[in-house]
Coordinates of N, CA and C in Angstrom, one line a residue:
X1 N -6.8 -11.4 -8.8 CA -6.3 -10.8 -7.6 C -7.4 -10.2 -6.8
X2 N -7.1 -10.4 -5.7 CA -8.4 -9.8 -4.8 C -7.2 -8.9 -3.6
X3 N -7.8 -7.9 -3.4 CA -7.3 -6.9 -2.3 C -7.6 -7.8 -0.8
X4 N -6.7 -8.1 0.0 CA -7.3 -8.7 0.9 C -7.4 -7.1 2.0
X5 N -7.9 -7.2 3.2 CA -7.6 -6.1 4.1 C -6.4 -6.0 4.4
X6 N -5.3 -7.4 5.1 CA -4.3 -6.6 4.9 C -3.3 -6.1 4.1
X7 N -3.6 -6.7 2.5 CA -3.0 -5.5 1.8 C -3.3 -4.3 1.8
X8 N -5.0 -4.1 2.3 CA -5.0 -2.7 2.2 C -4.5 -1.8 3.3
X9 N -4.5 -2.6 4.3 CA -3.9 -1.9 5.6 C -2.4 -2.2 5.4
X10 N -1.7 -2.7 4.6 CA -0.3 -2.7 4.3 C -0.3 -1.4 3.7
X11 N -0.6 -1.1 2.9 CA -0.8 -0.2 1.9 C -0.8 1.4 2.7
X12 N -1.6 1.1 3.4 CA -2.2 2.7 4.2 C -1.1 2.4 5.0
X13 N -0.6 1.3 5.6 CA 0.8 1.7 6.4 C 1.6 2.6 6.0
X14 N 1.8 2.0 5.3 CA 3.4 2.7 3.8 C 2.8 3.8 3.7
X15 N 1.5 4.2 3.1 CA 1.5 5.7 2.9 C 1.5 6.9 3.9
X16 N 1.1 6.5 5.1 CA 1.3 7.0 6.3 C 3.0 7.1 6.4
X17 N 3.7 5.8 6.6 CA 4.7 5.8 6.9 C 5.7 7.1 5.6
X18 N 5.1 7.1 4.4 CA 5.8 8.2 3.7 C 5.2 9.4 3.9
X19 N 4.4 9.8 4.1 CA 3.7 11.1 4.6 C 5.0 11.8 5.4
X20 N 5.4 10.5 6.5 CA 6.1 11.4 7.4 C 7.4 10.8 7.1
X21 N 7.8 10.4 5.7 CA 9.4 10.1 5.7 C 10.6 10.5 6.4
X22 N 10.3 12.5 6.2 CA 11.7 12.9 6.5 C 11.5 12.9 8.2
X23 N 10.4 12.9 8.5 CA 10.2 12.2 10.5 C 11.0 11.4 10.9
X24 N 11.1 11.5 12.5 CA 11.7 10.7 13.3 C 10.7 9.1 13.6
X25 N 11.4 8.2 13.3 CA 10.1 7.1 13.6 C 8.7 6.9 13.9
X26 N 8.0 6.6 13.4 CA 6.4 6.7 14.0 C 6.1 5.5 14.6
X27 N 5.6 5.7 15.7 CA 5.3 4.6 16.8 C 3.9 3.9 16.2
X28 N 3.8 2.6 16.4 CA 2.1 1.9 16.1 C 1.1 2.1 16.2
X29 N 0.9 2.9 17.2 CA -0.2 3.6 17.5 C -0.3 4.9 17.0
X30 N 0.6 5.5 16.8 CA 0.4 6.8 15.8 C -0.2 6.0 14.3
X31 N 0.8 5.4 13.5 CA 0.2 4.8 12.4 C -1.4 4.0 12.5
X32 N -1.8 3.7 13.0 CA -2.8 3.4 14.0 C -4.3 4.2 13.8
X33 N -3.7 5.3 14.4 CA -4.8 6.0 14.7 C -4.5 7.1 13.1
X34 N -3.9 7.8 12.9 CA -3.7 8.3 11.7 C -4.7 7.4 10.4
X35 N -4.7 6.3 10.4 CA -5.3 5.3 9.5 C -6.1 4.5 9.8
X36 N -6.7 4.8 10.5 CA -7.8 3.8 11.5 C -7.4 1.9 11.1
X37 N -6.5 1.7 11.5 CA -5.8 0.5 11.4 C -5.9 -0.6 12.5
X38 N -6.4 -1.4 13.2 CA -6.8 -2.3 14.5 C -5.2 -2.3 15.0
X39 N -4.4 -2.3 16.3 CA -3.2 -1.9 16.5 C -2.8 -3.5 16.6
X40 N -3.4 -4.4 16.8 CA -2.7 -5.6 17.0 C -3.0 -6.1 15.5
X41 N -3.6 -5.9 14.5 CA -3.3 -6.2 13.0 C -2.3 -6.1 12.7
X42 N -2.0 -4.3 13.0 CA -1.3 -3.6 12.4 C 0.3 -4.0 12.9
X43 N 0.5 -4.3 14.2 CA 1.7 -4.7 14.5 C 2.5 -6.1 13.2
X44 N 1.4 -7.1 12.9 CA 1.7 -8.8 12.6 C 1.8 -8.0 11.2
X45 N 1.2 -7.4 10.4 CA 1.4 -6.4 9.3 C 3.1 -5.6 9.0
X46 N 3.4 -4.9 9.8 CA 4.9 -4.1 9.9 C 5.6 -5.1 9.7
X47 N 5.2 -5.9 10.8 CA 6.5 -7.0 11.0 C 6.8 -7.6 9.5
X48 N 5.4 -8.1 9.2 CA 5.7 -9.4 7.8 C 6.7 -7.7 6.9
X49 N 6.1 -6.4 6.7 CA 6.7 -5.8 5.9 C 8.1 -5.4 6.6
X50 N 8.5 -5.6 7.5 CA 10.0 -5.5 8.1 C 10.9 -6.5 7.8
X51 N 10.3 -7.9 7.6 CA 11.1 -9.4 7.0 C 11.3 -8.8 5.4
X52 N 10.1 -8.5 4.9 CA 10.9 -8.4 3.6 C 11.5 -6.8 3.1
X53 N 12.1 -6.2 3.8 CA 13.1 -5.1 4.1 C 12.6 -4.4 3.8
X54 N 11.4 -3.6 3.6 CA 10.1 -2.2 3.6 C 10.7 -1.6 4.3
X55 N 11.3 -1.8 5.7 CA 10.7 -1.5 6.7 C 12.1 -1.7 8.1
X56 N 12.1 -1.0 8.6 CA 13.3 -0.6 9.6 C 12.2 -0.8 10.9
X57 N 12.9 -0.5 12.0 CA 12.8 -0.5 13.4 C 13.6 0.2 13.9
X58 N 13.2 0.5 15.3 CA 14.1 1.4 16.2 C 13.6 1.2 18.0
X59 N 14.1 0.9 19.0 CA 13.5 0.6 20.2 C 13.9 1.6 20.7
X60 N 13.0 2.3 22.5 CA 13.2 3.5 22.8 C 11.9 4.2 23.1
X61 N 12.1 5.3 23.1 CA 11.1 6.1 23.3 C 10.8 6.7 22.2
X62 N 12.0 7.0 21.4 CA 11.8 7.9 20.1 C 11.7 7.3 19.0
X63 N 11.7 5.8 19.1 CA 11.7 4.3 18.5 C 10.1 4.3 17.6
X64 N 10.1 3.3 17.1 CA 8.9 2.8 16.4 C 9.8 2.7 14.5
X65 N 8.6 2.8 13.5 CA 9.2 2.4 11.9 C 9.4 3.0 11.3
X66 N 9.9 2.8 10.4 CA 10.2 3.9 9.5 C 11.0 3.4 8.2
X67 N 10.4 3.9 6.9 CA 10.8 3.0 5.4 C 12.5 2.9 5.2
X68 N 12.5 1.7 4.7 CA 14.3 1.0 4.7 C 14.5 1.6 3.3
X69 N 13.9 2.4 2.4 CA 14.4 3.2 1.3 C 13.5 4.5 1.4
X70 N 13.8 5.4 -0.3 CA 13.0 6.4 0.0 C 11.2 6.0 -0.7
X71 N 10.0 6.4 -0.4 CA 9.1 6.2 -0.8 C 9.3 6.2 -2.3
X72 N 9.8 7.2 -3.0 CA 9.7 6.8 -4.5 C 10.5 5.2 -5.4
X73 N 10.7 5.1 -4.6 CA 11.7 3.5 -4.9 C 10.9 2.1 -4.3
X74 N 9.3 2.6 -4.1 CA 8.6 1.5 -3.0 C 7.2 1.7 -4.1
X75 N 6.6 0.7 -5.0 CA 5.3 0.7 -5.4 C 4.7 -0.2 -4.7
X76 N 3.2 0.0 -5.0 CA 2.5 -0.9 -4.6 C 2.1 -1.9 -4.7
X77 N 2.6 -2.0 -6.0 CA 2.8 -3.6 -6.5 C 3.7 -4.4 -5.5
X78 N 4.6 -4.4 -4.9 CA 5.4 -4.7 -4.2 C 5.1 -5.3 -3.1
X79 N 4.4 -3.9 -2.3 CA 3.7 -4.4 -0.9 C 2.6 -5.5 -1.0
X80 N 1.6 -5.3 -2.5 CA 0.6 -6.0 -2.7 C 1.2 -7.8 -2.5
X81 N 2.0 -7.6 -3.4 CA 2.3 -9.1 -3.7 C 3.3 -9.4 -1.9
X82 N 3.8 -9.0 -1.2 CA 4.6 -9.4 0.0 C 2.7 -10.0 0.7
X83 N 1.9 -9.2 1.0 CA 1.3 -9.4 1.4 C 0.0 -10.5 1.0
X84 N -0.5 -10.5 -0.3 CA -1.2 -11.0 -0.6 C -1.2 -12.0 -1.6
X85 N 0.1 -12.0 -2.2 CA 0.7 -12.7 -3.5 C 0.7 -12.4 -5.0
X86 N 1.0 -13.4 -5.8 CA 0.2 -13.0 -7.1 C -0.6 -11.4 -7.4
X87 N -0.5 -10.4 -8.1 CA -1.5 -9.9 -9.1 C -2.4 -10.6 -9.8
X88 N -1.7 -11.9 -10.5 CA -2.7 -12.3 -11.4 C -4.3 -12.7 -10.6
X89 N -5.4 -12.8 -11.8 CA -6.6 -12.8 -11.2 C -7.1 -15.0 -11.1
X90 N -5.8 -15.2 -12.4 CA -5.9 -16.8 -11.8 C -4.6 -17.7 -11.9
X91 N -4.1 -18.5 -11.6 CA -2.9 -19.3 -11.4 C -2.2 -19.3 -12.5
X92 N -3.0 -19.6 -14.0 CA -2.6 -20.1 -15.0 C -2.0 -19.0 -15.8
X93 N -2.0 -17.6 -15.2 CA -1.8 -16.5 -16.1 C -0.5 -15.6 -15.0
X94 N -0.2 -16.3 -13.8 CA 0.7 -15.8 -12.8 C 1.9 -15.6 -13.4
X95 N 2.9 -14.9 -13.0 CA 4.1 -14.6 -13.6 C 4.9 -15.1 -12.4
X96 N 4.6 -15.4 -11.2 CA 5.6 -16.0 -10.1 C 5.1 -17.1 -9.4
X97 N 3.7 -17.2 -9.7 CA 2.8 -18.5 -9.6 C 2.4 -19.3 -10.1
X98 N 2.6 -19.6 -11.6 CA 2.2 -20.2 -12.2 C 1.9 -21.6 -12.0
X99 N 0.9 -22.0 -12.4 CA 0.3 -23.4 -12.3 C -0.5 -23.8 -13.8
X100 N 0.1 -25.1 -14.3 CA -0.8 -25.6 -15.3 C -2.4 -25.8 -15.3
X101 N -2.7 -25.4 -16.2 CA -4.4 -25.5 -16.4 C -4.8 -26.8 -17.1
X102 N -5.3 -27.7 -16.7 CA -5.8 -28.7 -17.4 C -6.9 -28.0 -18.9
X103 N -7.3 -27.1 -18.8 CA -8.1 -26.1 -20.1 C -7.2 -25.5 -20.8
X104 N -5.7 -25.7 -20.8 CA -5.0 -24.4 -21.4 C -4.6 -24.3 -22.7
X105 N -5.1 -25.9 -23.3 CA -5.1 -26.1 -25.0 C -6.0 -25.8 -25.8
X106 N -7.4 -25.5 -24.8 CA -8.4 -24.8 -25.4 C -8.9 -23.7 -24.8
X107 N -8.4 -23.3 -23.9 CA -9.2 -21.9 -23.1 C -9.2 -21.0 -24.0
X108 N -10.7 -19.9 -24.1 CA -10.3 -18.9 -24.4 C -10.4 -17.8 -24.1
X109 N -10.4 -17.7 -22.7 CA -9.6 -17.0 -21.4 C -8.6 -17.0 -20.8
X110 N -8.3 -17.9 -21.6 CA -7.0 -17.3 -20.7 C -5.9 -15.9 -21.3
X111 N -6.3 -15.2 -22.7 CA -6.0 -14.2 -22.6 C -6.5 -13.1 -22.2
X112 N -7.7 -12.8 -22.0 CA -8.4 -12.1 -21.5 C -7.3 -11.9 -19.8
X113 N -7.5 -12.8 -19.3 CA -7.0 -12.7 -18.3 C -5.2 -12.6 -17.6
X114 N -4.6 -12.5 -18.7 CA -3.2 -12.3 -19.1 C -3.6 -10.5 -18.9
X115 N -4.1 -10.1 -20.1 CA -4.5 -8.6 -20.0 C -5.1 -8.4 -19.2
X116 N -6.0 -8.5 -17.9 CA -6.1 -8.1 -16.8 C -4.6 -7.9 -15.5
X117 N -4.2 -9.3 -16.0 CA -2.9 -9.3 -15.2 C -2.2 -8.2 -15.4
X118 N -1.8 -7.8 -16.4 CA -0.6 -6.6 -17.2 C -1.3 -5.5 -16.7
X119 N -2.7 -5.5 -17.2 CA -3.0 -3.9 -16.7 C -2.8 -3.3 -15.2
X120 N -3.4 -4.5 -14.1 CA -2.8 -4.3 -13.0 C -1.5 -4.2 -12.3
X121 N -1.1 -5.1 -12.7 CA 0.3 -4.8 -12.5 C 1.1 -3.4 -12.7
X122 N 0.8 -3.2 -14.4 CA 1.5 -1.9 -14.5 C 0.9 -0.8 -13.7
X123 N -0.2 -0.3 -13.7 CA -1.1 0.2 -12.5 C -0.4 0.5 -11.6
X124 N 0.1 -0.8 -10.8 CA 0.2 -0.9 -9.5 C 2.1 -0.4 -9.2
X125 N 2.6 -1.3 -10.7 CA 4.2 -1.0 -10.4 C 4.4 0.7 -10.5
X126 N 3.7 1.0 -11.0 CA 3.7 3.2 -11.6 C 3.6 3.9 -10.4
X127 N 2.8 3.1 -9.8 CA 2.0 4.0 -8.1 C 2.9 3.6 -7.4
X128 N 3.9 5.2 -6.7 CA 4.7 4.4 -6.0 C 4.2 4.9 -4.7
X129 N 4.8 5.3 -3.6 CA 4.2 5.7 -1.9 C 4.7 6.7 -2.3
X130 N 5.6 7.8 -2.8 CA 6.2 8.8 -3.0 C 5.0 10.0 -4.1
X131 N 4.9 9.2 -5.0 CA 3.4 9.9 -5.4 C 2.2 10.5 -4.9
X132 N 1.8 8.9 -4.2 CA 0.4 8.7 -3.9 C 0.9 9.4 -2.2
X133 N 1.9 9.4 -1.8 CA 2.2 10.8 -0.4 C 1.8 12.1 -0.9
X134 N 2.3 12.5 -2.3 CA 2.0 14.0 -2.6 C 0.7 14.1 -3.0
X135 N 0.0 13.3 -3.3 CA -1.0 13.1 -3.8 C -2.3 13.3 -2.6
X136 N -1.9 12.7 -1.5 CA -2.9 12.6 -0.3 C -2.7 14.2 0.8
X137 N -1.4 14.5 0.2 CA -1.3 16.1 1.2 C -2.0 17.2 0.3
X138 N -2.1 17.0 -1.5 CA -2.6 17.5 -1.9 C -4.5 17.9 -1.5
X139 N -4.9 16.7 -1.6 CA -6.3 16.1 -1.0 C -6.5 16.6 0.4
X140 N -6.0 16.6 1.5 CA -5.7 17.2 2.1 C -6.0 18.9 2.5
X141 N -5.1 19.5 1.7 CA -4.7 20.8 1.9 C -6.2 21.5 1.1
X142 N -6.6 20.5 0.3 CA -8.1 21.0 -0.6 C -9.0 20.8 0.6
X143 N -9.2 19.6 1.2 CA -10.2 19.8 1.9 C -10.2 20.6 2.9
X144 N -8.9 21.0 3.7 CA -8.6 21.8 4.8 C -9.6 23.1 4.1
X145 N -8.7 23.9 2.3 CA -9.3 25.3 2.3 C -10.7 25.1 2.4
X146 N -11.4 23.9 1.7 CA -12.7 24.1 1.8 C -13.5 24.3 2.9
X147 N -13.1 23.5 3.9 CA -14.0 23.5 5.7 C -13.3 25.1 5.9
X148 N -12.1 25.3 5.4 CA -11.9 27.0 6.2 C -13.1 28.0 5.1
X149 N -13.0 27.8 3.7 CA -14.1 28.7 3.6 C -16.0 28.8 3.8
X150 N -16.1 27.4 4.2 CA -17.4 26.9 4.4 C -17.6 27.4 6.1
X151 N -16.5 27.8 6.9 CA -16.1 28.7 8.2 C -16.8 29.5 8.5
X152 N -15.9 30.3 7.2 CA -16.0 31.9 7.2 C -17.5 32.2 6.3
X153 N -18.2 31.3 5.7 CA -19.4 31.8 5.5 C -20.3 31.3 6.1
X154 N -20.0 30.5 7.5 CA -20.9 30.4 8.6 C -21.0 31.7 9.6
X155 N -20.0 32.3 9.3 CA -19.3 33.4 10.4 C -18.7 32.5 11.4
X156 N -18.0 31.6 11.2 CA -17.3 30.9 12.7 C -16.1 31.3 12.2

């Protein structure tokens, strides 16, 4: 499995997009700029996560996206694979892609690589947007006190 960019910017969507769950829709360009995301990526991105039901819409002024469940019911395993496919790291060890290996009566890799698969996955299925939300306001709120005390012993 390789992270492509847009899973990663799938990814930073959704977490943005749970940051502000209990919010009124967030327009593209807020998500955008909040995540330094290119806005015309970011649009072809929603969309594919709107087909496979992530993901709501709303037209308007007060319009833009907003998650079709709650963040804790959305991992990242999820988005990964909508966007990029497979976890596994090769065909022969995929659990939704599988493909025969002409090596697979003597490989002796291909367990090794079964256990890469599992580890990631579970990894990925555990982390849900509901977490890694509380997790990023945490991060957050630490860096905020730090630049306020690094402030106050500048005298500013």
């Amino acid at each position: 499995m390789r992270l492509s960019t847009k899973g990663e910017y799938a990814s930073r969507a959704m977490l943005e997009l749970s940051l502000r769950y209990e919010e009124k829709p967030l327009h593209i360009r807020d998500i955008s700029k909040a995540q330094d995301i290119p806005q015309r990526f970011l649009e072809q991105i929603l969309l594919q996560l709107k087909r496979a039901g992530y993901l709501r819409s709303r037209k308007g002024p007060d319009g833009g996206y907003f998650l079709s469940k709650p963040p804790a019911e959305i991992n990242v395993a999820e988005v990964i694979r909508v966007m990029d496919g497979p976890l596994a790291p090769i065909d022969c060890v995929s659990v939704t892609a599988h493909e025969v290996c002409p090596h697979e009566a003597h490989c002796g890799l291909k367990g090794l690589w079964k256990e890469v698969r599992d580890a990631v996955a579970e990894i990925m299925e555990k982390a849900t947007f509901a977490e890694l939300a509380e997790k990023t306001r945490v991060a957050r709120e630490i860096r905020a006190a730090r630049a306020a005390r690094a402030g106050r012993r500048r005298g500013t």
